[in-house]
mmCIF file of N, CA and C in Angstrom:
data_model
loop_
_atom_site.group_PDB
_atom_site.id
_atom_site.type_symbol
_atom_site.label_atom_id
_atom_site.label_comp_id
_atom_site.label_asym_id
_atom_site.label_seq_id
_atom_site.Cartn_x
_atom_site.Cartn_y
_atom_site.Cartn_z
ATOM 1 N N UNK A 1 46.481 58.211 -14.564
ATOM 2 C CA UNK A 1 44.892 58.477 -14.990
ATOM 3 C C UNK A 1 44.539 57.611 -13.867
ATOM 4 N N UNK A 2 43.632 58.427 -12.933
ATOM 5 C CA UNK A 2 42.500 57.798 -12.044
ATOM 6 C C UNK A 2 41.119 57.414 -13.110
ATOM 7 N N UNK A 3 41.091 56.194 -11.808
ATOM 8 C CA UNK A 3 39.681 55.614 -12.706
ATOM 9 C C UNK A 3 38.726 56.211 -11.564
ATOM 10 N N UNK A 4 37.832 56.768 -11.840
ATOM 11 C CA UNK A 4 36.467 57.292 -10.744
ATOM 12 C C UNK A 4 35.595 56.439 -10.846
ATOM 13 N N UNK A 5 35.504 56.003 -9.684
ATOM 14 C CA UNK A 5 34.315 55.046 -9.256
ATOM 15 C C UNK A 5 33.017 55.254 -9.227
ATOM 16 N N UNK A 6 32.124 55.056 -9.788
ATOM 17 C CA UNK A 6 30.735 55.653 -9.550
ATOM 18 C C UNK A 6 30.062 55.306 -8.443
ATOM 19 N N UNK A 7 29.648 55.877 -7.652
ATOM 20 C CA UNK A 7 29.088 55.664 -6.227
ATOM 21 C C UNK A 7 27.995 54.898 -6.380
ATOM 22 N N UNK A 8 27.700 53.821 -5.434
ATOM 23 C CA UNK A 8 26.225 53.091 -5.657
ATOM 24 C C UNK A 8 25.072 53.526 -5.173
ATOM 25 N N UNK A 9 24.350 53.844 -5.596
ATOM 26 C CA UNK A 9 23.108 54.148 -4.666
ATOM 27 C C UNK A 9 22.716 52.999 -3.683
ATOM 28 N N UNK A 10 22.366 53.092 -2.756
ATOM 29 C CA UNK A 10 21.946 52.241 -1.746
ATOM 30 C C UNK A 10 20.294 52.441 -1.395
ATOM 31 N N UNK A 11 19.828 51.479 -1.550
ATOM 32 C CA UNK A 11 18.145 51.173 -1.501
ATOM 33 C C UNK A 11 17.781 50.896 0.081
ATOM 34 N N UNK A 12 17.500 51.714 0.314
ATOM 35 C CA UNK A 12 16.573 51.424 2.108
ATOM 36 C C UNK A 12 15.453 50.670 1.863
ATOM 37 N N UNK A 13 15.488 49.503 2.675
ATOM 38 C CA UNK A 13 14.326 48.802 2.777
ATOM 39 C C UNK A 13 13.527 48.955 3.974
ATOM 40 N N UNK A 14 12.640 49.570 3.966
ATOM 41 C CA UNK A 14 11.720 49.980 5.361
ATOM 42 C C UNK A 14 11.471 48.539 6.020
ATOM 43 N N UNK A 15 11.713 48.374 6.888
ATOM 44 C CA UNK A 15 11.793 46.663 7.812
ATOM 45 C C UNK A 15 10.882 47.015 8.879
ATOM 46 N N UNK A 16 10.537 47.736 9.212
ATOM 47 C CA UNK A 16 9.872 48.277 10.327
ATOM 48 C C UNK A 16 8.136 48.354 9.494
ATOM 49 N N UNK A 17 7.946 48.850 8.773
ATOM 50 C CA UNK A 17 6.489 48.401 7.948
ATOM 51 C C UNK A 17 6.399 46.988 7.779
ATOM 52 N N UNK A 18 7.315 46.131 7.078
ATOM 53 C CA UNK A 18 6.963 44.688 7.318
ATOM 54 C C UNK A 18 6.437 44.301 8.256
ATOM 55 N N UNK A 19 7.151 44.467 9.919
ATOM 56 C CA UNK A 19 6.572 43.977 10.903
ATOM 57 C C UNK A 19 5.118 44.356 11.355
ATOM 58 N N UNK A 20 4.662 45.711 10.613
ATOM 59 C CA UNK A 20 3.276 46.147 10.606
ATOM 60 C C UNK A 20 2.185 45.378 9.819
ATOM 61 N N UNK A 21 2.952 45.448 8.592
ATOM 62 C CA UNK A 21 2.021 44.418 7.472
ATOM 63 C C UNK A 21 1.934 43.060 8.307
ATOM 64 N N UNK A 22 2.780 42.405 8.608
ATOM 65 C CA UNK A 22 2.485 40.910 9.083
ATOM 66 C C UNK A 22 1.785 41.099 10.189
ATOM 67 N N UNK A 23 1.766 41.888 11.062
ATOM 68 C CA UNK A 23 1.023 41.799 12.050
ATOM 69 C C UNK A 23 -0.243 41.811 11.775
ATOM 70 N N UNK A 24 -1.086 42.978 10.816
ATOM 71 C CA UNK A 24 -2.186 43.261 10.326
ATOM 72 C C UNK A 24 -2.824 42.343 9.427
ATOM 73 N N UNK A 25 -1.884 41.463 8.662
ATOM 74 C CA UNK A 25 -2.283 40.059 8.084
ATOM 75 C C UNK A 25 -2.840 39.099 8.776
ATOM 76 N N UNK A 26 -2.175 38.987 10.349
ATOM 77 C CA UNK A 26 -2.367 38.088 11.044
ATOM 78 C C UNK A 26 -3.692 38.260 11.746
ATOM 79 N N UNK A 27 -3.694 39.313 12.101
ATOM 80 C CA UNK A 27 -5.096 39.888 12.246
ATOM 81 C C UNK A 27 -6.424 39.771 11.753
ATOM 82 N N UNK A 28 -5.988 40.136 10.381
ATOM 83 C CA UNK A 28 -6.984 40.198 9.122
ATOM 84 C C UNK A 28 -7.271 38.624 9.292
ATOM 85 N N UNK A 29 -6.331 37.617 9.082
ATOM 86 C CA UNK A 29 -7.201 36.272 9.050
ATOM 87 C C UNK A 29 -7.554 35.718 9.997
ATOM 88 N N UNK A 30 -7.423 36.184 11.274
ATOM 89 C CA UNK A 30 -8.083 35.782 12.258
ATOM 90 C C UNK A 30 -9.180 36.232 12.199
ATOM 91 N N UNK A 31 -9.638 37.571 11.754
ATOM 92 C CA UNK A 31 -11.498 37.649 11.737
ATOM 93 C C UNK A 31 -12.118 36.971 10.830
ATOM 94 N N UNK A 32 -11.038 36.811 9.835
ATOM 95 C CA UNK A 32 -11.884 35.886 8.674
ATOM 96 C C UNK A 32 -12.495 34.613 9.089
ATOM 97 N N UNK A 33 -11.143 34.152 9.978
ATOM 98 C CA UNK A 33 -11.285 32.358 10.327
ATOM 99 C C UNK A 33 -12.743 32.584 11.082
ATOM 100 N N UNK A 34 -13.026 33.563 11.738
ATOM 101 C CA UNK A 34 -14.105 33.889 12.854
ATOM 102 C C UNK A 34 -15.426 33.396 12.324
ATOM 103 N N UNK A 35 -15.267 34.168 11.178
ATOM 104 C CA UNK A 35 -16.929 33.765 10.441
ATOM 105 C C UNK A 35 -17.195 32.599 10.114
ATOM 106 N N UNK A 36 -16.551 31.832 10.159
ATOM 107 C CA UNK A 36 -16.696 29.947 9.465
ATOM 108 C C UNK A 36 -17.414 29.248 10.607
ATOM 109 N N UNK A 37 -18.365 29.373 10.632
ATOM 110 C CA UNK A 37 -19.045 28.363 11.714
ATOM 111 C C UNK A 37 -18.995 26.921 11.526
ATOM 112 N N UNK A 38 -19.044 26.412 12.355
ATOM 113 C CA UNK A 38 -18.558 24.887 12.533
ATOM 114 C C UNK A 38 -20.079 24.316 12.135
ATOM 115 N N UNK A 39 -20.477 23.229 11.621
ATOM 116 C CA UNK A 39 -21.494 22.588 11.214
ATOM 117 C C UNK A 39 -21.641 21.721 12.306
ATOM 118 N N UNK A 40 -22.833 21.436 13.127
ATOM 119 C CA UNK A 40 -22.795 19.869 13.938
ATOM 120 C C UNK A 40 -23.366 18.884 13.348
ATOM 121 N N UNK A 41 -22.545 18.109 12.729
ATOM 122 C CA UNK A 41 -23.404 16.841 11.827
ATOM 123 C C UNK A 41 -22.514 15.745 12.682
ATOM 124 N N UNK A 42 -23.680 14.966 13.172
ATOM 125 C CA UNK A 42 -23.043 13.729 13.475
ATOM 126 C C UNK A 42 -23.276 12.663 12.639
ATOM 127 N N UNK A 43 -21.765 11.709 12.229
ATOM 128 C CA UNK A 43 -22.135 10.738 11.413
ATOM 129 C C UNK A 43 -22.597 9.582 11.716
ATOM 130 N N UNK A 44 -23.801 9.056 10.780
ATOM 131 C CA UNK A 44 -24.230 7.651 11.519
ATOM 132 C C UNK A 44 -23.564 6.332 11.224
ATOM 133 N N UNK A 45 -23.661 5.755 12.626
ATOM 134 C CA UNK A 45 -22.860 4.544 12.766
ATOM 135 C C UNK A 45 -23.144 3.362 12.232
ATOM 136 N N UNK A 46 -22.622 2.489 11.131
ATOM 137 C CA UNK A 46 -22.863 1.424 10.344
ATOM 138 C C UNK A 46 -21.746 0.506 10.459
ATOM 139 N N UNK A 47 -22.222 -0.793 10.681
ATOM 140 C CA UNK A 47 -21.284 -1.761 10.875
ATOM 141 C C UNK A 47 -20.882 -2.324 9.306
ATOM 142 N N UNK A 48 -21.475 -1.941 8.439
ATOM 143 C CA UNK A 48 -21.058 -2.298 6.902
ATOM 144 C C UNK A 48 -19.653 -1.301 6.797
ATOM 145 N N UNK A 49 -19.547 -0.384 7.337
ATOM 146 C CA UNK A 49 -18.653 0.703 6.988
ATOM 147 C C UNK A 49 -17.371 0.104 7.528
ATOM 148 N N UNK A 50 -17.274 -0.468 8.565
ATOM 149 C CA UNK A 50 -16.354 -1.298 9.551
ATOM 150 C C UNK A 50 -15.934 -2.518 8.449
ATOM 151 N N UNK A 51 -16.662 -3.110 7.898
ATOM 152 C CA UNK A 51 -16.390 -4.387 6.762
ATOM 153 C C UNK A 51 -15.432 -3.795 5.905
ATOM 154 N N UNK A 52 -15.665 -2.638 5.567
ATOM 155 C CA UNK A 52 -15.204 -2.123 4.207
ATOM 156 C C UNK A 52 -13.844 -1.524 4.517
ATOM 157 N N UNK A 53 -13.470 -1.355 5.647
ATOM 158 C CA UNK A 53 -12.272 -0.638 6.137
ATOM 159 C C UNK A 53 -11.542 -1.723 6.404
ATOM 160 N N UNK A 54 -11.927 -3.028 6.908
ATOM 161 C CA UNK A 54 -10.744 -4.170 7.028
ATOM 162 C C UNK A 54 -10.656 -4.724 5.772
ATOM 163 N N UNK A 55 -9.532 -4.563 5.374
ATOM 164 C CA UNK A 55 -9.475 -5.659 4.185
ATOM 165 C C UNK A 55 -9.112 -6.999 4.561
ATOM 166 N N UNK A 56 -9.517 -7.565 3.883
ATOM 167 C CA UNK A 56 -9.450 -9.382 3.712
ATOM 168 C C UNK A 56 -8.322 -9.848 3.728
ATOM 169 N N UNK A 57 -7.614 -10.492 4.386
ATOM 170 C CA UNK A 57 -6.090 -11.052 4.000
ATOM 171 C C UNK A 57 -6.040 -11.788 2.962
ATOM 172 N N UNK A 58 -4.947 -11.920 2.297
ATOM 173 C CA UNK A 58 -4.704 -12.846 0.830
ATOM 174 C C UNK A 58 -4.849 -14.326 1.518
ATOM 175 N N UNK A 59 -5.213 -14.834 0.518
ATOM 176 C CA UNK A 59 -4.789 -16.611 0.181
ATOM 177 C C UNK A 59 -3.571 -16.785 0.395
ATOM 178 N N UNK A 60 -2.609 -17.509 0.944
ATOM 179 C CA UNK A 60 -1.336 -17.275 0.905
ATOM 180 C C UNK A 60 -0.765 -19.088 0.810
ATOM 181 N N UNK A 61 0.017 -19.024 -0.251
ATOM 182 C CA UNK A 61 0.749 -20.156 -1.002
ATOM 183 C C UNK A 61 2.051 -20.230 -0.647
ATOM 184 N N UNK A 62 2.523 -21.015 -0.136
ATOM 185 C CA UNK A 62 4.434 -20.811 0.346
ATOM 186 C C UNK A 62 5.114 -22.265 -0.477
ATOM 187 N N UNK A 63 6.031 -21.742 -0.981
ATOM 188 C CA UNK A 63 6.804 -23.090 -1.602
ATOM 189 C C UNK A 63 8.396 -22.918 -0.928
ATOM 190 N N UNK A 64 8.832 -23.798 -0.080
ATOM 191 C CA UNK A 64 9.878 -23.782 0.449
ATOM 192 C C UNK A 64 11.153 -24.192 -0.266
ATOM 193 N N UNK A 65 12.143 -24.406 0.370
ATOM 194 C CA UNK A 65 13.463 -24.534 -0.521
ATOM 195 C C UNK A 65 13.512 -26.104 -0.921
ATOM 196 N N UNK A 66 12.923 -26.785 -0.207
ATOM 197 C CA UNK A 66 12.554 -28.165 -0.752
ATOM 198 C C UNK A 66 11.539 -28.682 -1.586
ATOM 199 N N UNK A 67 10.996 -27.840 -2.190
ATOM 200 C CA UNK A 67 9.842 -27.849 -3.057
ATOM 201 C C UNK A 67 8.582 -28.099 -2.082
ATOM 202 N N UNK A 68 8.467 -27.963 -1.359
ATOM 203 C CA UNK A 68 7.195 -28.499 -0.485
ATOM 204 C C UNK A 68 6.065 -27.364 -0.503
ATOM 205 N N UNK A 69 5.001 -27.392 -0.975
ATOM 206 C CA UNK A 69 4.056 -26.437 -1.271
ATOM 207 C C UNK A 69 2.943 -26.770 0.112
ATOM 208 N N UNK A 70 3.046 -25.260 0.350
ATOM 209 C CA UNK A 70 1.765 -25.100 1.558
ATOM 210 C C UNK A 70 0.667 -24.160 1.196
ATOM 211 N N UNK A 71 -0.206 -24.462 1.721
ATOM 212 C CA UNK A 71 -1.683 -23.674 1.166
ATOM 213 C C UNK A 71 -2.261 -23.217 2.639
ATOM 214 N N UNK A 72 -2.336 -21.793 2.816
ATOM 215 C CA UNK A 72 -2.862 -21.609 4.099
ATOM 216 C C UNK A 72 -2.084 -22.501 5.693
ATOM 217 N N UNK A 73 -0.966 -22.538 5.298
ATOM 218 C CA UNK A 73 0.091 -23.260 6.041
ATOM 219 C C UNK A 73 0.032 -24.840 6.119
ATOM 220 N N UNK A 74 -1.073 -25.321 5.396
ATOM 221 C CA UNK A 74 -1.159 -26.768 5.381
ATOM 222 C C UNK A 74 0.031 -27.169 4.133
ATOM 223 N N UNK A 75 0.112 -28.407 4.626
ATOM 224 C CA UNK A 75 1.375 -28.756 3.232
ATOM 225 C C UNK A 75 0.206 -29.255 2.404
ATOM 226 N N UNK A 76 0.476 -29.578 0.954
ATOM 227 C CA UNK A 76 -0.261 -29.973 -0.354
ATOM 228 C C UNK A 76 0.294 -30.979 -0.901
ATOM 229 N N UNK A 77 -0.358 -31.602 -1.883
ATOM 230 C CA UNK A 77 0.105 -32.807 -2.758
ATOM 231 C C UNK A 77 1.241 -32.484 -3.883
ATOM 232 N N UNK A 78 0.608 -30.763 -4.138
ATOM 233 C CA UNK A 78 1.193 -30.082 -5.433
ATOM 234 C C UNK A 78 0.099 -29.253 -6.100
ATOM 235 N N UNK A 79 0.449 -28.806 -6.911
ATOM 236 C CA UNK A 79 -0.358 -27.503 -7.897
ATOM 237 C C UNK A 79 -1.594 -27.930 -8.044
ATOM 238 N N UNK A 80 -2.039 -28.942 -8.577
ATOM 239 C CA UNK A 80 -3.341 -29.347 -8.931
ATOM 240 C C UNK A 80 -4.291 -29.357 -7.789
ATOM 241 N N UNK A 81 -3.536 -29.585 -6.430
ATOM 242 C CA UNK A 81 -4.631 -29.624 -5.470
ATOM 243 C C UNK A 81 -4.825 -28.098 -5.023
ATOM 244 N N UNK A 82 -3.631 -27.366 -5.021
ATOM 245 C CA UNK A 82 -3.634 -26.078 -5.003
ATOM 246 C C UNK A 82 -4.556 -25.312 -5.492
ATOM 247 N N UNK A 83 -4.765 -25.822 -6.961
ATOM 248 C CA UNK A 83 -5.722 -25.148 -7.746
ATOM 249 C C UNK A 83 -7.395 -25.417 -7.812
ATOM 250 N N UNK A 84 -7.407 -26.439 -6.910
ATOM 251 C CA UNK A 84 -8.766 -26.915 -6.640
ATOM 252 C C UNK A 84 -9.146 -25.974 -5.324
ATOM 253 N N UNK A 85 -8.240 -26.005 -4.374
ATOM 254 C CA UNK A 85 -8.461 -25.545 -3.009
ATOM 255 C C UNK A 85 -9.001 -23.932 -3.425
ATOM 256 N N UNK A 86 -8.099 -23.551 -3.875
ATOM 257 C CA UNK A 86 -8.132 -21.481 -4.513
ATOM 258 C C UNK A 86 -9.690 -22.082 -5.201
ATOM 259 N N UNK A 87 -9.791 -22.706 -6.016
ATOM 260 C CA UNK A 87 -11.354 -22.801 -6.899
ATOM 261 C C UNK A 87 -12.621 -22.646 -6.195
ATOM 262 N N UNK A 88 -12.122 -23.356 -4.817
ATOM 263 C CA UNK A 88 -13.179 -23.766 -3.998
ATOM 264 C C UNK A 88 -13.572 -22.014 -2.987
ATOM 265 N N UNK A 89 -12.498 -21.559 -2.853
ATOM 266 C CA UNK A 89 -12.609 -20.172 -2.528
ATOM 267 C C UNK A 89 -12.942 -19.076 -3.092
ATOM 268 N N UNK A 90 -12.362 -18.725 -4.435
ATOM 269 C CA UNK A 90 -12.859 -18.131 -5.499
ATOM 270 C C UNK A 90 -13.858 -18.442 -6.105
ATOM 271 N N UNK A 91 -15.069 -17.715 -6.378
ATOM 272 C CA UNK A 91 -16.357 -17.954 -6.893
ATOM 273 C C UNK A 91 -16.013 -17.092 -8.313
ATOM 274 N N UNK A 92 -16.938 -17.470 -9.303
ATOM 275 C CA UNK A 92 -16.843 -16.785 -10.391
ATOM 276 C C UNK A 92 -17.318 -15.152 -10.449
ATOM 277 N N UNK A 93 -17.927 -14.958 -9.578
ATOM 278 C CA UNK A 93 -18.237 -13.492 -9.536
ATOM 279 C C UNK A 93 -17.875 -12.923 -8.143
ATOM 280 N N UNK A 94 -16.283 -13.364 -7.736
ATOM 281 C CA UNK A 94 -15.986 -12.868 -6.306
ATOM 282 C C UNK A 94 -15.151 -11.744 -6.557
ATOM 283 N N UNK A 95 -15.467 -10.503 -5.499
ATOM 284 C CA UNK A 95 -14.441 -9.346 -5.730
ATOM 285 C C UNK A 95 -13.398 -9.391 -6.021
ATOM 286 N N UNK A 96 -12.372 -8.703 -6.235
ATOM 287 C CA UNK A 96 -11.059 -8.623 -6.598
ATOM 288 C C UNK A 96 -10.364 -9.227 -5.023
ATOM 289 N N UNK A 97 -10.769 -8.564 -4.248
ATOM 290 C CA UNK A 97 -10.227 -8.971 -2.875
ATOM 291 C C UNK A 97 -10.129 -10.442 -2.237
ATOM 292 N N UNK A 98 -11.198 -11.123 -2.665
ATOM 293 C CA UNK A 98 -11.138 -12.611 -2.627
ATOM 294 C C UNK A 98 -10.181 -13.250 -3.630
ATOM 295 N N UNK A 99 -10.041 -12.731 -4.194
ATOM 296 C CA UNK A 99 -9.303 -13.300 -5.683
ATOM 297 C C UNK A 99 -7.770 -13.146 -5.425
ATOM 298 N N UNK A 100 -7.582 -12.318 -4.206
ATOM 299 C CA UNK A 100 -5.604 -12.221 -4.362
ATOM 300 C C UNK A 100 -5.207 -13.599 -3.488
ATOM 301 N N UNK A 101 -4.263 -14.190 -4.177
ATOM 302 C CA UNK A 101 -3.296 -15.019 -3.556
ATOM 303 C C UNK A 101 -1.849 -14.681 -3.633
ATOM 304 N N UNK A 102 -1.521 -14.865 -2.455
ATOM 305 C CA UNK A 102 0.109 -14.122 -2.217
ATOM 306 C C UNK A 102 0.952 -15.564 -2.284
ATOM 307 N N UNK A 103 1.630 -15.493 -3.483
ATOM 308 C CA UNK A 103 2.591 -16.669 -3.663
ATOM 309 C C UNK A 103 4.003 -16.585 -3.411
ATOM 310 N N UNK A 104 4.560 -17.175 -2.047
ATOM 311 C CA UNK A 104 5.710 -16.886 -1.213
ATOM 312 C C UNK A 104 6.650 -17.932 -1.806
ATOM 313 N N UNK A 105 7.981 -17.533 -2.506
ATOM 314 C CA UNK A 105 8.590 -18.999 -3.250
ATOM 315 C C UNK A 105 10.103 -18.499 -2.728
ATOM 316 N N UNK A 106 10.666 -19.820 -2.114
ATOM 317 C CA UNK A 106 12.197 -19.594 -1.709
ATOM 318 C C UNK A 106 12.784 -19.153 -2.725
ATOM 319 N N UNK A 107 13.968 -18.312 -2.658
ATOM 320 C CA UNK A 107 15.041 -17.990 -3.812
ATOM 321 C C UNK A 107 15.848 -19.076 -4.368
ATOM 322 N N UNK A 108 15.929 -20.359 -3.689
ATOM 323 C CA UNK A 108 16.770 -21.248 -4.183
ATOM 324 C C UNK A 108 15.707 -22.086 -4.884
ATOM 325 N N UNK A 109 14.701 -22.149 -5.035
ATOM 326 C CA UNK A 109 13.699 -22.744 -5.813
ATOM 327 C C UNK A 109 13.838 -22.463 -7.246
ATOM 328 N N UNK A 110 13.628 -23.526 -8.364
ATOM 329 C CA UNK A 110 13.682 -23.092 -9.496
ATOM 330 C C UNK A 110 12.306 -23.028 -9.732
ATOM 331 N N UNK A 111 12.154 -22.542 -11.224
ATOM 332 C CA UNK A 111 10.849 -22.418 -11.869
ATOM 333 C C UNK A 111 10.280 -23.405 -12.502
ATOM 334 N N UNK A 112 10.999 -24.764 -12.305
ATOM 335 C CA UNK A 112 10.439 -26.272 -12.797
ATOM 336 C C UNK A 112 9.480 -26.511 -11.629
ATOM 337 N N UNK A 113 9.396 -25.577 -10.511
ATOM 338 C CA UNK A 113 8.740 -26.165 -9.289
ATOM 339 C C UNK A 113 7.885 -25.127 -9.541
ATOM 340 N N UNK A 114 7.704 -23.667 -9.088
ATOM 341 C CA UNK A 114 6.708 -22.728 -8.997
ATOM 342 C C UNK A 114 6.103 -22.381 -10.357
ATOM 343 N N UNK A 115 6.518 -22.654 -11.719
ATOM 344 C CA UNK A 115 5.625 -22.421 -13.048
ATOM 345 C C UNK A 115 4.492 -23.075 -12.957
ATOM 346 N N UNK A 116 4.249 -24.404 -12.905
ATOM 347 C CA UNK A 116 3.355 -25.393 -12.573
ATOM 348 C C UNK A 116 1.775 -24.305 -11.583
ATOM 349 N N UNK A 117 2.402 -24.116 -10.514
ATOM 350 C CA UNK A 117 1.863 -23.434 -9.670
ATOM 351 C C UNK A 117 1.226 -22.259 -10.061
ATOM 352 N N UNK A 118 1.991 -21.497 -10.735
ATOM 353 C CA UNK A 118 1.662 -19.711 -11.008
ATOM 354 C C UNK A 118 0.598 -20.292 -12.928
ATOM 355 N N UNK A 119 0.609 -21.278 -13.206
ATOM 356 C CA UNK A 119 -0.161 -21.755 -14.084
ATOM 357 C C UNK A 119 -1.471 -22.310 -13.610
ATOM 358 N N UNK A 120 -1.368 -23.027 -12.301
ATOM 359 C CA UNK A 120 -2.856 -24.099 -11.758
ATOM 360 C C UNK A 120 -3.639 -22.404 -10.999
ATOM 361 N N UNK A 121 -2.806 -21.320 -10.702
ATOM 362 C CA UNK A 121 -3.353 -20.593 -9.582
ATOM 363 C C UNK A 121 -4.143 -19.605 -11.081
ATOM 364 N N UNK A 122 -3.521 -19.427 -11.972
ATOM 365 C CA UNK A 122 -4.038 -18.855 -13.328
ATOM 366 C C UNK A 122 -5.448 -19.178 -13.767
ATOM 367 N N UNK A 123 -5.325 -20.674 -13.737
ATOM 368 C CA UNK A 123 -6.582 -21.416 -14.396
ATOM 369 C C UNK A 123 -7.658 -21.349 -13.336
ATOM 370 N N UNK A 124 -7.170 -21.233 -11.956
ATOM 371 C CA UNK A 124 -8.185 -20.713 -10.790
ATOM 372 C C UNK A 124 -8.781 -19.575 -10.776
ATOM 373 N N UNK A 125 -8.103 -18.400 -11.329
ATOM 374 C CA UNK A 125 -8.869 -17.295 -11.575
ATOM 375 C C UNK A 125 -7.961 -16.192 -10.715
ATOM 376 N N UNK A 126 -7.320 -16.763 -10.164
ATOM 377 C CA UNK A 126 -7.022 -15.966 -8.673
ATOM 378 C C UNK A 126 -5.965 -14.488 -9.575
ATOM 379 N N UNK A 127 -5.844 -13.828 -8.844
ATOM 380 C CA UNK A 127 -5.006 -12.336 -8.706
ATOM 381 C C UNK A 127 -3.448 -12.824 -7.785
ATOM 382 N N UNK A 128 -2.525 -12.975 -8.781
ATOM 383 C CA UNK A 128 -1.492 -13.374 -7.733
ATOM 384 C C UNK A 128 -0.556 -12.115 -7.286
ATOM 385 N N UNK A 129 -0.437 -12.442 -6.353
ATOM 386 C CA UNK A 129 0.814 -11.225 -5.821
ATOM 387 C C UNK A 129 2.082 -12.457 -5.260
ATOM 388 N N UNK A 130 3.200 -11.919 -6.186
ATOM 389 C CA UNK A 130 4.668 -12.900 -5.897
ATOM 390 C C UNK A 130 5.565 -12.451 -5.329
ATOM 391 N N UNK A 131 5.882 -13.131 -4.469
ATOM 392 C CA UNK A 131 6.671 -12.662 -3.253
ATOM 393 C C UNK A 131 7.948 -13.898 -3.167
ATOM 394 N N UNK A 132 9.390 -12.967 -3.461
ATOM 395 C CA UNK A 132 9.929 -13.968 -3.223
ATOM 396 C C UNK A 132 10.978 -13.959 -1.169
ATOM 397 N N UNK A 133 11.538 -14.973 -1.474
ATOM 398 C CA UNK A 133 12.026 -15.064 0.186
ATOM 399 C C UNK A 133 13.390 -15.394 -0.007
ATOM 400 N N UNK A 134 14.011 -14.762 1.047
ATOM 401 C CA UNK A 134 15.728 -15.031 0.798
ATOM 402 C C UNK A 134 16.069 -16.888 0.977
ATOM 403 N N UNK A 135 17.014 -17.247 0.595
ATOM 404 C CA UNK A 135 17.599 -18.542 0.127
ATOM 405 C C UNK A 135 17.149 -19.228 1.987
ATOM 406 N N UNK A 136 16.377 -20.299 1.974
ATOM 407 C CA UNK A 136 16.263 -21.302 3.234
ATOM 408 C C UNK A 136 15.550 -20.187 4.362
ATOM 409 N N UNK A 137 15.143 -19.295 4.101
ATOM 410 C CA UNK A 137 13.893 -18.245 5.144
ATOM 411 C C UNK A 137 12.672 -19.720 5.415
ATOM 412 N N UNK A 138 12.308 -19.868 4.300
ATOM 413 C CA UNK A 138 10.991 -21.140 4.718
ATOM 414 C C UNK A 138 9.741 -20.170 5.213
ATOM 415 N N UNK A 139 9.028 -20.684 6.033
ATOM 416 C CA UNK A 139 8.042 -20.010 6.610
ATOM 417 C C UNK A 139 6.476 -20.439 6.314
ATOM 418 N N UNK A 140 6.703 -21.823 5.587
ATOM 419 C CA UNK A 140 5.369 -22.160 5.323
ATOM 420 C C UNK A 140 4.871 -23.076 6.223
ATOM 421 N N UNK A 141 5.286 -23.902 6.708
ATOM 422 C CA UNK A 141 4.770 -24.729 7.777
ATOM 423 C C UNK A 141 4.787 -24.469 9.100
ATOM 424 N N UNK A 142 4.547 -26.101 9.385
ATOM 425 C CA UNK A 142 4.833 -25.679 11.511
ATOM 426 C C UNK A 142 6.645 -25.794 11.338
#
């Protein structure tokens, strides 16, 4: 018994007309884009805008592996001194970018060293950006 296979009907896709359509679409969009005229507006120069573009660098506090605390590169006596220094920089009505304090702590330092520092910065009203350092990386002082 023979199976008769049904012959498949082939669909012919007119590829040549697709090229014509693409060409006509390109011409159409080129013609439409020509009608949009450029406006000749010159922006006003202002020194104030330049101030807004430059973000203020954060205040930096570093705790090294030996427990030494540096404020902006200068060694300090401890968390209380850092709190008073940060309080002098941050006023009660200071904008958020002035409140940024970047706290960088060496990975080998335990929480008994940096926890009082975190509390002191919180009392001073700082927004703390906590950054870790690899063991022994340092980077605070000279």
